[in-house]
Tab-separated table of C-alpha atoms in Angstrom:
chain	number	residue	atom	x	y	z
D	1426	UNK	CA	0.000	0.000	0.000
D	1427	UNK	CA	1.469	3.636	-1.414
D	1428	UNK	CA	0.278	6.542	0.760
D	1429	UNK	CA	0.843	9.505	-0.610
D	1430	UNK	CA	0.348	12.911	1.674
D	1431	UNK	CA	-0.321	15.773	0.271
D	1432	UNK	CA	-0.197	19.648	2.201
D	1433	UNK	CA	-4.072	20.994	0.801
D	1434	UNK	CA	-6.844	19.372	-0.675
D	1435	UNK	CA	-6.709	20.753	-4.016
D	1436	UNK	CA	-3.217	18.986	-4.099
D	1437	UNK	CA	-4.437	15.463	-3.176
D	1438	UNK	CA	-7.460	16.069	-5.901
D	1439	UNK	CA	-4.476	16.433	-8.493
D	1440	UNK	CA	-2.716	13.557	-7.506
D	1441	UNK	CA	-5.979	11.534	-7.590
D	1442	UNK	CA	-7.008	12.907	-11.325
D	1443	UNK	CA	-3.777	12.182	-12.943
D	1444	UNK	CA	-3.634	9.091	-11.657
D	1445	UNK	CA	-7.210	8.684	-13.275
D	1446	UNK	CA	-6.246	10.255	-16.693
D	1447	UNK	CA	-3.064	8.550	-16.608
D	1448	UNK	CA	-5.468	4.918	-16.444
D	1449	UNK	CA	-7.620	6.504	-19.238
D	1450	UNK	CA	-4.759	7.073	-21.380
D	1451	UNK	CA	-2.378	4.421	-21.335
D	1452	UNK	CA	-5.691	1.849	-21.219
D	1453	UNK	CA	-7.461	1.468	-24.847
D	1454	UNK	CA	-10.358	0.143	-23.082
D	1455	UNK	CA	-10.513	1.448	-19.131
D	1456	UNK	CA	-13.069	0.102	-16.739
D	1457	UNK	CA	-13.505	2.923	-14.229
D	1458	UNK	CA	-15.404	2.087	-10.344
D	1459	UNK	CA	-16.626	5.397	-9.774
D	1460	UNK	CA	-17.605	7.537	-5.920
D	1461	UNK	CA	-19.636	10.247	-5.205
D	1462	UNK	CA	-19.079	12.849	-2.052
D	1463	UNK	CA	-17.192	16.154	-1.888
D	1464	UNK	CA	-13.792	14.877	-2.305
D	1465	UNK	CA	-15.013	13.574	-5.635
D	1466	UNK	CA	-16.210	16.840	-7.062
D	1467	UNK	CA	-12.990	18.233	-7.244
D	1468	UNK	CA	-11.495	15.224	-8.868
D	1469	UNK	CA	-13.861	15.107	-11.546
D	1470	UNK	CA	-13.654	18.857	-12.086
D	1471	UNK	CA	-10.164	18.361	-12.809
D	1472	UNK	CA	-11.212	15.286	-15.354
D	1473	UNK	CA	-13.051	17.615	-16.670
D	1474	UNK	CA	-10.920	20.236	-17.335
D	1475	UNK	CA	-8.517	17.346	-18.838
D	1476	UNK	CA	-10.779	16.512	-21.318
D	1477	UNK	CA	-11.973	19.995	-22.422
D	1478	UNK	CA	-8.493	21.643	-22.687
D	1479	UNK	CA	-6.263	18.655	-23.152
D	1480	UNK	CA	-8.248	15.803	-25.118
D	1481	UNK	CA	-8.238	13.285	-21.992
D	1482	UNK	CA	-10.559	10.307	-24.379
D	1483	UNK	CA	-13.817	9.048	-22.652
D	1484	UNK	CA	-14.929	7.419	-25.690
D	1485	UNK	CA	-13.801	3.878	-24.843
D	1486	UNK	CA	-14.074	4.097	-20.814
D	1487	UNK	CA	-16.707	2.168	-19.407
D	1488	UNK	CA	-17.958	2.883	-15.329
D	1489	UNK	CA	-19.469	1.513	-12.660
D	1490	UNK	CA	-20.512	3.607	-10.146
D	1491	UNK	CA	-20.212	2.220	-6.214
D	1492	UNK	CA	-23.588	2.760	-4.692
D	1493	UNK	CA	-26.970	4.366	-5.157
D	1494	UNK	CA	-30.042	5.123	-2.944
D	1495	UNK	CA	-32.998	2.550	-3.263
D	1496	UNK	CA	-36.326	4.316	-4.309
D	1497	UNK	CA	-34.516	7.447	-5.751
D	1498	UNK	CA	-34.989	7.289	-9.793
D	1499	UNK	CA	-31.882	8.222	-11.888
D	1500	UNK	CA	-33.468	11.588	-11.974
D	1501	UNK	CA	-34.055	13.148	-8.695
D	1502	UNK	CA	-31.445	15.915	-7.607
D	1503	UNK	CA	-30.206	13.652	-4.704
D	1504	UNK	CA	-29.435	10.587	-6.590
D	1505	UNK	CA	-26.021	9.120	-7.010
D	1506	UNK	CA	-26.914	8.948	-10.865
D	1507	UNK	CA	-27.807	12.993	-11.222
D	1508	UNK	CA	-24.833	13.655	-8.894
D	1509	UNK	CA	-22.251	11.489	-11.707
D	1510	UNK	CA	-24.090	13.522	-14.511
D	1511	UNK	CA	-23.569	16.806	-13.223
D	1512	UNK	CA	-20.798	16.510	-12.130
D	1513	UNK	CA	-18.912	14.128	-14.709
D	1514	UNK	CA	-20.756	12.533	-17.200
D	1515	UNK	CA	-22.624	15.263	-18.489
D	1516	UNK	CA	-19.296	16.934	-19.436
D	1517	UNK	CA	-17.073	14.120	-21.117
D	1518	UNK	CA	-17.486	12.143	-23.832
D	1519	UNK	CA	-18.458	8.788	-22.615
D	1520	UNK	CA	-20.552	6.789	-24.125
D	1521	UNK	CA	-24.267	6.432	-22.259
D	1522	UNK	CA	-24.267	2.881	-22.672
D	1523	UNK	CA	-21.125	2.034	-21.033
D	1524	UNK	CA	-22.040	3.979	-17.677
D	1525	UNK	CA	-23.689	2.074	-14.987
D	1526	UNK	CA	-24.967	2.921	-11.678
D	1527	UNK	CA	-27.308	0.814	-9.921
D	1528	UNK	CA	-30.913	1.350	-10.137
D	1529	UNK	CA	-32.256	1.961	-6.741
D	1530	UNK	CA	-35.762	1.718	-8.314
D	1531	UNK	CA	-35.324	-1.658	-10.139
D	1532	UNK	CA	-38.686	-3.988	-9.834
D	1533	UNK	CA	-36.570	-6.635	-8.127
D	1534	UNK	CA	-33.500	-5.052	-6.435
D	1535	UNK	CA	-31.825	-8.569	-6.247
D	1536	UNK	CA	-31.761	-9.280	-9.599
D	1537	UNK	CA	-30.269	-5.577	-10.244
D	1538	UNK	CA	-27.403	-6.755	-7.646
D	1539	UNK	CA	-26.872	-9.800	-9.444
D	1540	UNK	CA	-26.896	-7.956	-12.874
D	1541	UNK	CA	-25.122	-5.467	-11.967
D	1542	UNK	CA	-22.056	-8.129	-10.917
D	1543	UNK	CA	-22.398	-9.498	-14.203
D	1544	UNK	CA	-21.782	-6.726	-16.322
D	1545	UNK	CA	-18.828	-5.740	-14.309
D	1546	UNK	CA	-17.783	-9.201	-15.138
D	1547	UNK	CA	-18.341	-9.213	-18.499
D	1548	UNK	CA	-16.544	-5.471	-18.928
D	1549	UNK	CA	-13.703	-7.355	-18.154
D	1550	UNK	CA	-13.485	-6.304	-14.043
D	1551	UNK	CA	-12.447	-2.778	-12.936
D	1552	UNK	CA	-9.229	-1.655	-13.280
D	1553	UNK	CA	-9.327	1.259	-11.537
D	1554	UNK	CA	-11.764	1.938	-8.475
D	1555	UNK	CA	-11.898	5.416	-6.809
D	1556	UNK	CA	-12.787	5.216	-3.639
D	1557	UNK	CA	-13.790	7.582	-0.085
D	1558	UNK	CA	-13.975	6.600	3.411
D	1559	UNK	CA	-17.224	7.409	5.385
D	1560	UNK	CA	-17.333	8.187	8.985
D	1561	UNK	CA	-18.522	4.508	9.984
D	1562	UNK	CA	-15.142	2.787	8.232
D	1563	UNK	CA	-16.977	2.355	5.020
D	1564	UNK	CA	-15.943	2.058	0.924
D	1565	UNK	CA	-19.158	2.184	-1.048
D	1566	UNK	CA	-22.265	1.462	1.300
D	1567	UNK	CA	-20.519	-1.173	2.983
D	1568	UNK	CA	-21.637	-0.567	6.643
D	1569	UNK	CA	-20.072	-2.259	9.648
D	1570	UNK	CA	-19.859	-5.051	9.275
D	1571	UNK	CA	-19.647	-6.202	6.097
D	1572	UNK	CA	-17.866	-9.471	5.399
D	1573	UNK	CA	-14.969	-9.150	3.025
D	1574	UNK	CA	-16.670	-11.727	0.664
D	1575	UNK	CA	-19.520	-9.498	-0.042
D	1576	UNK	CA	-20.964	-8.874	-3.550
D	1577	UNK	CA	-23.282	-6.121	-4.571
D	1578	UNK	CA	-26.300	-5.990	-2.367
D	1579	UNK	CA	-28.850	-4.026	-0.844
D	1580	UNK	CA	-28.059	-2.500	2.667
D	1581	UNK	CA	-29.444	-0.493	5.273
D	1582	UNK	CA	-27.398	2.830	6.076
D	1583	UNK	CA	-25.935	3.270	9.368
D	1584	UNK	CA	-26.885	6.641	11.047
D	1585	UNK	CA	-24.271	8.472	11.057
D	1586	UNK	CA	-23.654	7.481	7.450
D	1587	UNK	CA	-27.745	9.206	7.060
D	1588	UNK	CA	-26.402	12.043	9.103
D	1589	UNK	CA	-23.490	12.762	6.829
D	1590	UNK	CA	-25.391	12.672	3.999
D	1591	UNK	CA	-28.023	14.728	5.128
D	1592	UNK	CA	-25.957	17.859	3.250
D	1593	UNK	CA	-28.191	16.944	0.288
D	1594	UNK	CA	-31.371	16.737	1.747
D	1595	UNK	CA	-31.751	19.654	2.863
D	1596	UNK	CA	-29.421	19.215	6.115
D	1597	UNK	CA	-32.547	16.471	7.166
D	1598	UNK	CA	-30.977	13.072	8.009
D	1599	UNK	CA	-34.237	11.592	8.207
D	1600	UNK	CA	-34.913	12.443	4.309
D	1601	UNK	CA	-31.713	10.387	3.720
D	1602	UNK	CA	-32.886	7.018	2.173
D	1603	UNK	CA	-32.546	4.168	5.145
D	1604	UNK	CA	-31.266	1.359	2.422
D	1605	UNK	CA	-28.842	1.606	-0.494
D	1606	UNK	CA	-27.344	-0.445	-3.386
D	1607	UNK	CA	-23.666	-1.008	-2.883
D	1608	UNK	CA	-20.671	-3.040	-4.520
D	1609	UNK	CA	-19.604	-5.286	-1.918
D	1610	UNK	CA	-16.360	-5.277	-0.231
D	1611	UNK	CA	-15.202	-8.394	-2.431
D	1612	UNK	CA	-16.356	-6.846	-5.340
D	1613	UNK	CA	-13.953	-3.899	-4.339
D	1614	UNK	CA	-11.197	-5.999	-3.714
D	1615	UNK	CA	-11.346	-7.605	-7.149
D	1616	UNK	CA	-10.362	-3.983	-9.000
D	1617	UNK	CA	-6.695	-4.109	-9.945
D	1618	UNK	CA	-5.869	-0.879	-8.627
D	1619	UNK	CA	-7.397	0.888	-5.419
D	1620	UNK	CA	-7.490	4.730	-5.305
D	1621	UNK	CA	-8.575	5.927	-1.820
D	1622	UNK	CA	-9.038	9.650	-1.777
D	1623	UNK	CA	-9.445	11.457	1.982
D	1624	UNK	CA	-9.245	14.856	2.713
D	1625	UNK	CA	-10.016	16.702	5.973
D	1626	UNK	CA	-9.466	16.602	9.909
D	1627	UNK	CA	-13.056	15.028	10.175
D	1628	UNK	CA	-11.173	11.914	8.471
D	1629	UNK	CA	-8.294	11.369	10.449
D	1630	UNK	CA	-9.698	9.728	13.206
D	1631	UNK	CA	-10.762	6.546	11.060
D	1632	UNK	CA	-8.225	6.848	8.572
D	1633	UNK	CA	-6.093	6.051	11.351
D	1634	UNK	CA	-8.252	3.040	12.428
D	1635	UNK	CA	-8.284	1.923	9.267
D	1636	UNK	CA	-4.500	2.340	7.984
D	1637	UNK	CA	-3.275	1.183	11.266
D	1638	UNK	CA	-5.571	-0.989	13.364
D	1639	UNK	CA	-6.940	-4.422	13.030
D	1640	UNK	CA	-8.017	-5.107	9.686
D	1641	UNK	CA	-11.755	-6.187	10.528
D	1642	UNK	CA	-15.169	-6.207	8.747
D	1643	UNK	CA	-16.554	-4.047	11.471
D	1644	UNK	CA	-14.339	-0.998	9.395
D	1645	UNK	CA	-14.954	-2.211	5.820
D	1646	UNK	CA	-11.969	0.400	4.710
D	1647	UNK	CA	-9.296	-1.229	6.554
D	1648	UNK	CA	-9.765	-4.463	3.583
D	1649	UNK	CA	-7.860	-2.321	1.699
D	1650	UNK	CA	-4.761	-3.395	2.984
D	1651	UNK	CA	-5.324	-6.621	2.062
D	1652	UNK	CA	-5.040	-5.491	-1.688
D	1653	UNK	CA	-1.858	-6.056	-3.636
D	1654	UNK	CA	-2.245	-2.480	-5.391
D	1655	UNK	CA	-3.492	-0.158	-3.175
D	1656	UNK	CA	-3.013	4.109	-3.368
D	1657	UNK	CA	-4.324	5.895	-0.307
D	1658	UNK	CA	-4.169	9.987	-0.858
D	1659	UNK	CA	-4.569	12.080	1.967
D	1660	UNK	CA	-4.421	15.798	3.071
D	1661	UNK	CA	-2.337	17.061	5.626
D	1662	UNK	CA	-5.407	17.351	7.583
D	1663	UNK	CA	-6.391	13.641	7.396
D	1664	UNK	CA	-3.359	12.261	7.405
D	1665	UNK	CA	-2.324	13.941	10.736
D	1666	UNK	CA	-3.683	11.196	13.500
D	1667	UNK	CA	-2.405	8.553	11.059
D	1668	UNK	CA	1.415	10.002	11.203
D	1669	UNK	CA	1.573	10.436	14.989
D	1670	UNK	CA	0.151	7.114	15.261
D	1671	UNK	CA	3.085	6.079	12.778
D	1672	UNK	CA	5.338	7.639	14.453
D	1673	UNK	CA	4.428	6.310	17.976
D	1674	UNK	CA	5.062	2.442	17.128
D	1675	UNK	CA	8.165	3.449	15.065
């Protein structure tokens, strides 16, 4: 595991993006996993400026985003889906058919689990998978605990994960969907390459815990260090409990 710490924000979001556009472009056929959250925004801003001003290729890059609310359609302003388009896909030139999120109003939410694993498969896996860390410990929806094993599946959010979230509904937690679709932690583990993007004192606490203590279902993050190709980015600001925890044991 590579982590890389950076001294602002807007620093770290660099780091992430050309580590994204440098996937795109040395890949003729990139499979992206995709997050949402405010660490995201100004990675994909930077895609975005990529693209316009430099020619960074979406044509060929398929996605699959980690997680979406259940009973939000693709269109409603607080869905994962309208989040990627505004803030990414509406902007690029990827192709609509090889962008997937899942469908938190599918008929049978099982089956859209299941289908959902199957075109991942059948894209060939992710190479790359973008990832944040939520207050709880988790990647994607994957609330405490979630077995390393686990494959995309419907869960019910934690609530201070609600709480969180509550920014985009309207500061209400209790507007905040109680279940979610999410990519399972085994599903995350099978990307090639692990980006984990964190940024702010509010992280430090459990990017510490999950960096540094026992790696354990109960803080789905901490699997990462079971990957073989793993980049955790990190501000100043989140990095800080992490490094004199490091620096403690060393």
């Amino acid at each position: 595991m590579q982590v890389i710490v950076t001294p602002d924000p807007g620093a770290a979001f660099q780091q992430a993006a050309s580590i994204i556009a440098g996937e795109i472009r040395s890949n003729p056929s990139p499979v992206l996993g995709l997050a949402t959250g405010r660490t995201m925004e100004g990675i994909y801003s930077l895609l975005v400026q990529d693209h316009l001003h430099n020619g960074l290729d979406f044509s060929t890059t398929a996605s699959f985003n980690l997680d979406e609310y259940v009973g939000l359609p693709a269109s409603s302003p607080q869905s994962y889906r309208h989040y990627m388009d505004d803030h990414l896909f509406a902007h690029v030139n990827m192709r609509a058919d090889h962008i997937h999120v899942p469908d938190g109003v599918a008929e049978d939410l099982n089956a859209e689990c299941q289908a959902y694993e199957q075109a991942i498969h059948d894209a060939g896996g992710i190479g790359l998978q973008l990832l944040g860390i939520g207050e709880t410990g988790h990647i994607g929806f994957n609330e405490p605990p979630s077995p390393f094993d686990s494959r995309t599946r419907q869960v019910t959010l934690h609530p201070v994960t609600r709480r969180q979230n509550a920014g985009m509904f309207g500061g209400d937690a209790n507007k905040v969907p109680e279940k979610a679709l999410t990519m399972g932690v085994g599903t995350i583990l099978d990307a090639r390459h692990l980006l984990l993007v964190a940024c702010g004192r509010s992280k430090a606490d459990i990017i510490a815990r999950a960096l540094l203590d026992t790696v354990t279902p109960d803080v789905s993050a901490s699997a990462i260090r079971l990957h073989p190709h793993c980049t955790v980015i990190l501000d100043t600001a989140a990095a800080k409990v992490w490094q004199e925890r490091s620096a403690l044991v060393s």
